[in-house]
PDB file of N, CA and C in Angstrom:
ATOM      1  N   UNK D 153       1.725 -23.516  18.562  1.00 49.00           N
ATOM      2  CA  UNK D 153       0.860 -22.494  18.017  1.00 49.00           C
ATOM      3  C   UNK D 153       1.465 -21.108  18.181  1.00 49.00           C
ATOM      4  N   UNK D 154       2.035 -20.826  19.309  1.00 57.00           N
ATOM      5  CA  UNK D 154       2.583 -19.502  19.577  1.00 57.00           C
ATOM      6  C   UNK D 154       3.696 -19.167  18.591  1.00 57.00           C
ATOM      7  N   UNK D 155       4.444 -20.178  18.171  1.00 65.00           N
ATOM      8  CA  UNK D 155       5.552 -19.936  17.252  1.00 65.00           C
ATOM      9  C   UNK D 155       5.050 -19.450  15.889  1.00 65.00           C
ATOM     10  N   UNK D 156       3.955 -20.029  15.391  1.00 66.00           N
ATOM     11  CA  UNK D 156       3.429 -19.600  14.096  1.00 66.00           C
ATOM     12  C   UNK D 156       2.886 -18.184  14.172  1.00 66.00           C
ATOM     13  N   UNK D 157       2.264 -17.841  15.293  1.00 72.00           N
ATOM     14  CA  UNK D 157       1.740 -16.491  15.450  1.00 72.00           C
ATOM     15  C   UNK D 157       2.884 -15.493  15.489  1.00 72.00           C
ATOM     16  N   UNK D 158       3.943 -15.831  16.202  1.00 79.00           N
ATOM     17  CA  UNK D 158       5.090 -14.931  16.284  1.00 79.00           C
ATOM     18  C   UNK D 158       5.717 -14.755  14.904  1.00 79.00           C
ATOM     19  N   UNK D 159       5.799 -15.838  14.156  1.00 91.00           N
ATOM     20  CA  UNK D 159       6.372 -15.775  12.819  1.00 91.00           C
ATOM     21  C   UNK D 159       5.525 -14.883  11.913  1.00 91.00           C
ATOM     22  N   UNK D 160       4.227 -15.033  11.977  1.00 90.00           N
ATOM     23  CA  UNK D 160       3.343 -14.211  11.146  1.00 90.00           C
ATOM     24  C   UNK D 160       3.445 -12.748  11.548  1.00 90.00           C
ATOM     25  N   UNK D 161       3.520 -12.506  12.843  1.00 91.00           N
ATOM     26  CA  UNK D 161       3.654 -11.127  13.323  1.00 91.00           C
ATOM     27  C   UNK D 161       4.960 -10.519  12.861  1.00 91.00           C
ATOM     28  N   UNK D 162       6.028 -11.283  12.947  1.00 94.00           N
ATOM     29  CA  UNK D 162       7.342 -10.791  12.518  1.00 94.00           C
ATOM     30  C   UNK D 162       7.328 -10.468  11.030  1.00 94.00           C
ATOM     31  N   UNK D 163       6.742 -11.345  10.223  1.00 94.00           N
ATOM     32  CA  UNK D 163       6.678 -11.106   8.783  1.00 94.00           C
ATOM     33  C   UNK D 163       5.874  -9.847   8.467  1.00 94.00           C
ATOM     34  N   UNK D 164       4.753  -9.678   9.174  1.00 94.00           N
ATOM     35  CA  UNK D 164       3.916  -8.501   8.955  1.00 94.00           C
ATOM     36  C   UNK D 164       4.682  -7.235   9.320  1.00 94.00           C
ATOM     37  N   UNK D 165       5.365  -7.250  10.448  1.00 96.00           N
ATOM     38  CA  UNK D 165       6.147  -6.083  10.866  1.00 96.00           C
ATOM     39  C   UNK D 165       7.269  -5.790   9.879  1.00 96.00           C
ATOM     40  N   UNK D 166       7.935  -6.827   9.386  1.00 96.00           N
ATOM     41  CA  UNK D 166       9.012  -6.632   8.414  1.00 96.00           C
ATOM     42  C   UNK D 166       8.488  -6.014   7.123  1.00 96.00           C
ATOM     43  N   UNK D 167       7.287  -6.438   6.690  1.00 95.00           N
ATOM     44  CA  UNK D 167       6.686  -5.846   5.481  1.00 95.00           C
ATOM     45  C   UNK D 167       6.456  -4.359   5.690  1.00 95.00           C
ATOM     46  N   UNK D 168       5.977  -3.992   6.885  1.00 96.00           N
ATOM     47  CA  UNK D 168       5.720  -2.580   7.176  1.00 96.00           C
ATOM     48  C   UNK D 168       7.024  -1.786   7.182  1.00 96.00           C
ATOM     49  N   UNK D 169       8.060  -2.350   7.772  1.00 96.00           N
ATOM     50  CA  UNK D 169       9.361  -1.679   7.829  1.00 96.00           C
ATOM     51  C   UNK D 169       9.914  -1.474   6.428  1.00 96.00           C
ATOM     52  N   UNK D 170       9.876  -2.513   5.604  1.00 95.00           N
ATOM     53  CA  UNK D 170      10.404  -2.414   4.249  1.00 95.00           C
ATOM     54  C   UNK D 170       9.575  -1.438   3.411  1.00 95.00           C
ATOM     55  N   UNK D 171       8.269  -1.408   3.631  1.00 94.00           N
ATOM     56  CA  UNK D 171       7.419  -0.466   2.901  1.00 94.00           C
ATOM     57  C   UNK D 171       7.786   0.966   3.255  1.00 94.00           C
ATOM     58  N   UNK D 172       8.005   1.233   4.539  1.00 95.00           N
ATOM     59  CA  UNK D 172       8.383   2.590   4.953  1.00 95.00           C
ATOM     60  C   UNK D 172       9.725   2.982   4.362  1.00 95.00           C
ATOM     61  N   UNK D 173      10.673   2.042   4.351  1.00 96.00           N
ATOM     62  CA  UNK D 173      11.990   2.334   3.774  1.00 96.00           C
ATOM     63  C   UNK D 173      11.868   2.606   2.284  1.00 96.00           C
ATOM     64  N   UNK D 174      11.058   1.813   1.588  1.00 94.00           N
ATOM     65  CA  UNK D 174      10.889   1.991   0.152  1.00 94.00           C
ATOM     66  C   UNK D 174      10.221   3.324  -0.147  1.00 94.00           C
ATOM     67  N   UNK D 175       9.206   3.685   0.620  1.00 93.00           N
ATOM     68  CA  UNK D 175       8.492   4.932   0.363  1.00 93.00           C
ATOM     69  C   UNK D 175       9.355   6.155   0.650  1.00 93.00           C
ATOM     70  N   UNK D 176      10.446   5.979   1.387  1.00 95.00           N
ATOM     71  CA  UNK D 176      11.354   7.087   1.659  1.00 95.00           C
ATOM     72  C   UNK D 176      12.290   7.347   0.482  1.00 95.00           C
ATOM     73  N   UNK D 177      12.356   6.430  -0.470  1.00 96.00           N
ATOM     74  CA  UNK D 177      13.231   6.591  -1.633  1.00 96.00           C
ATOM     75  C   UNK D 177      12.497   7.370  -2.727  1.00 96.00           C
ATOM     76  N   UNK D 178      13.236   7.993  -3.649  1.00 96.00           N
ATOM     77  CA  UNK D 178      12.577   8.712  -4.757  1.00 96.00           C
ATOM     78  C   UNK D 178      11.681   7.797  -5.600  1.00 96.00           C
ATOM     79  N   UNK D 179      12.133   6.565  -5.823  1.00 95.00           N
ATOM     80  CA  UNK D 179      11.328   5.622  -6.614  1.00 95.00           C
ATOM     81  C   UNK D 179      10.028   5.300  -5.894  1.00 95.00           C
ATOM     82  N   UNK D 180      10.113   5.134  -4.588  1.00 95.00           N
ATOM     83  CA  UNK D 180       8.923   4.826  -3.797  1.00 95.00           C
ATOM     84  C   UNK D 180       7.942   5.980  -3.794  1.00 95.00           C
ATOM     85  N   UNK D 181       8.458   7.200  -3.692  1.00 95.00           N
ATOM     86  CA  UNK D 181       7.591   8.379  -3.693  1.00 95.00           C
ATOM     87  C   UNK D 181       6.892   8.515  -5.035  1.00 95.00           C
ATOM     88  N   UNK D 182       7.617   8.259  -6.119  1.00 96.00           N
ATOM     89  CA  UNK D 182       7.022   8.339  -7.453  1.00 96.00           C
ATOM     90  C   UNK D 182       5.948   7.262  -7.621  1.00 96.00           C
ATOM     91  N   UNK D 183       6.242   6.068  -7.135  1.00 95.00           N
ATOM     92  CA  UNK D 183       5.268   4.978  -7.226  1.00 95.00           C
ATOM     93  C   UNK D 183       4.018   5.283  -6.426  1.00 95.00           C
ATOM     94  N   UNK D 184       4.189   5.860  -5.242  1.00 94.00           N
ATOM     95  CA  UNK D 184       3.043   6.216  -4.408  1.00 94.00           C
ATOM     96  C   UNK D 184       2.194   7.283  -5.080  1.00 94.00           C
ATOM     97  N   UNK D 185       2.841   8.281  -5.672  1.00 95.00           N
ATOM     98  CA  UNK D 185       2.110   9.341  -6.364  1.00 95.00           C
ATOM     99  C   UNK D 185       1.312   8.762  -7.532  1.00 95.00           C
ATOM    100  N   UNK D 186       1.913   7.840  -8.262  1.00 96.00           N
ATOM    101  CA  UNK D 186       1.224   7.217  -9.395  1.00 96.00           C
ATOM    102  C   UNK D 186       0.014   6.422  -8.919  1.00 96.00           C
ATOM    103  N   UNK D 187       0.187   5.681  -7.834  1.00 95.00           N
ATOM    104  CA  UNK D 187      -0.902   4.874  -7.294  1.00 95.00           C
ATOM    105  C   UNK D 187      -2.046   5.773  -6.818  1.00 95.00           C
ATOM    106  N   UNK D 188      -1.721   6.898  -6.192  1.00 96.00           N
ATOM    107  CA  UNK D 188      -2.762   7.816  -5.730  1.00 96.00           C
ATOM    108  C   UNK D 188      -3.521   8.423  -6.899  1.00 96.00           C
ATOM    109  N   UNK D 189      -2.799   8.749  -7.983  1.00 96.00           N
ATOM    110  CA  UNK D 189      -3.467   9.272  -9.175  1.00 96.00           C
ATOM    111  C   UNK D 189      -4.411   8.232  -9.763  1.00 96.00           C
ATOM    112  N   UNK D 190      -3.980   6.976  -9.791  1.00 96.00           N
ATOM    113  CA  UNK D 190      -4.837   5.912 -10.315  1.00 96.00           C
ATOM    114  C   UNK D 190      -6.097   5.769  -9.463  1.00 96.00           C
ATOM    115  N   UNK D 191      -5.939   5.853  -8.151  1.00 96.00           N
ATOM    116  CA  UNK D 191      -7.098   5.744  -7.257  1.00 96.00           C
ATOM    117  C   UNK D 191      -8.078   6.889  -7.491  1.00 96.00           C
ATOM    118  N   UNK D 192      -7.556   8.092  -7.699  1.00 96.00           N
ATOM    119  CA  UNK D 192      -8.418   9.241  -7.971  1.00 96.00           C
ATOM    120  C   UNK D 192      -9.182   9.029  -9.275  1.00 96.00           C
ATOM    121  N   UNK D 193      -8.488   8.500 -10.284  1.00 95.00           N
ATOM    122  CA  UNK D 193      -9.143   8.230 -11.561  1.00 95.00           C
ATOM    123  C   UNK D 193     -10.250   7.205 -11.420  1.00 95.00           C
ATOM    124  N   UNK D 194     -10.013   6.193 -10.623  1.00 95.00           N
ATOM    125  CA  UNK D 194     -11.024   5.159 -10.390  1.00 95.00           C
ATOM    126  C   UNK D 194     -12.228   5.762  -9.676  1.00 95.00           C
ATOM    127  N   UNK D 195     -11.968   6.624  -8.692  1.00 95.00           N
ATOM    128  CA  UNK D 195     -13.063   7.271  -7.964  1.00 95.00           C
ATOM    129  C   UNK D 195     -13.913   8.119  -8.906  1.00 95.00           C
ATOM    130  N   UNK D 196     -13.238   8.867  -9.810  1.00 93.00           N
ATOM    131  CA  UNK D 196     -13.976   9.697 -10.766  1.00 93.00           C
ATOM    132  C   UNK D 196     -14.819   8.831 -11.696  1.00 93.00           C
ATOM    133  N   UNK D 197     -14.250   7.723 -12.150  1.00 94.00           N
ATOM    134  CA  UNK D 197     -14.982   6.831 -13.049  1.00 94.00           C
ATOM    135  C   UNK D 197     -16.196   6.223 -12.349  1.00 94.00           C
ATOM    136  N   UNK D 198     -16.028   5.842 -11.109  1.00 94.00           N
ATOM    137  CA  UNK D 198     -17.161   5.265 -10.360  1.00 94.00           C
ATOM    138  C   UNK D 198     -18.240   6.318 -10.134  1.00 94.00           C
ATOM    139  N   UNK D 199     -17.825   7.546  -9.845  1.00 92.00           N
ATOM    140  CA  UNK D 199     -18.801   8.619  -9.634  1.00 92.00           C
ATOM    141  C   UNK D 199     -19.557   8.889 -10.927  1.00 92.00           C
ATOM    142  N   UNK D 200     -18.847   8.885 -12.051  1.00 91.00           N
ATOM    143  CA  UNK D 200     -19.492   9.124 -13.346  1.00 91.00           C
ATOM    144  C   UNK D 200     -20.471   7.997 -13.661  1.00 91.00           C
ATOM    145  N   UNK D 201     -20.095   6.762 -13.382  1.00 92.00           N
ATOM    146  CA  UNK D 201     -20.993   5.632 -13.637  1.00 92.00           C
ATOM    147  C   UNK D 201     -22.220   5.693 -12.739  1.00 92.00           C
ATOM    148  N   UNK D 202     -22.051   6.171 -11.538  1.00 89.00           N
ATOM    149  CA  UNK D 202     -23.181   6.269 -10.613  1.00 89.00           C
ATOM    150  C   UNK D 202     -24.191   7.311 -11.092  1.00 89.00           C
ATOM    151  N   UNK D 203     -23.712   8.333 -11.809  1.00 86.00           N
ATOM    152  CA  UNK D 203     -24.618   9.373 -12.305  1.00 86.00           C
ATOM    153  C   UNK D 203     -25.506   8.867 -13.425  1.00 86.00           C
ATOM    154  N   UNK D 204     -25.031   7.882 -14.186  1.00 81.00           N
ATOM    155  CA  UNK D 204     -25.782   7.418 -15.344  1.00 81.00           C
ATOM    156  C   UNK D 204     -26.544   6.196 -15.067  1.00 81.00           C
TER     157      UNK D 204
END
């Protein structure tokens, strides 16, 4: 059992490391900015729907 937990933990940590490395690149920064804009648009749409 301990081996599977360690493996899952290692995979999770590796995903975090690779995400940080990717976000440090120009492509990653552009992708993050695009994703944040999409989230803002979704928030505005939900707020507008809540008003009606």
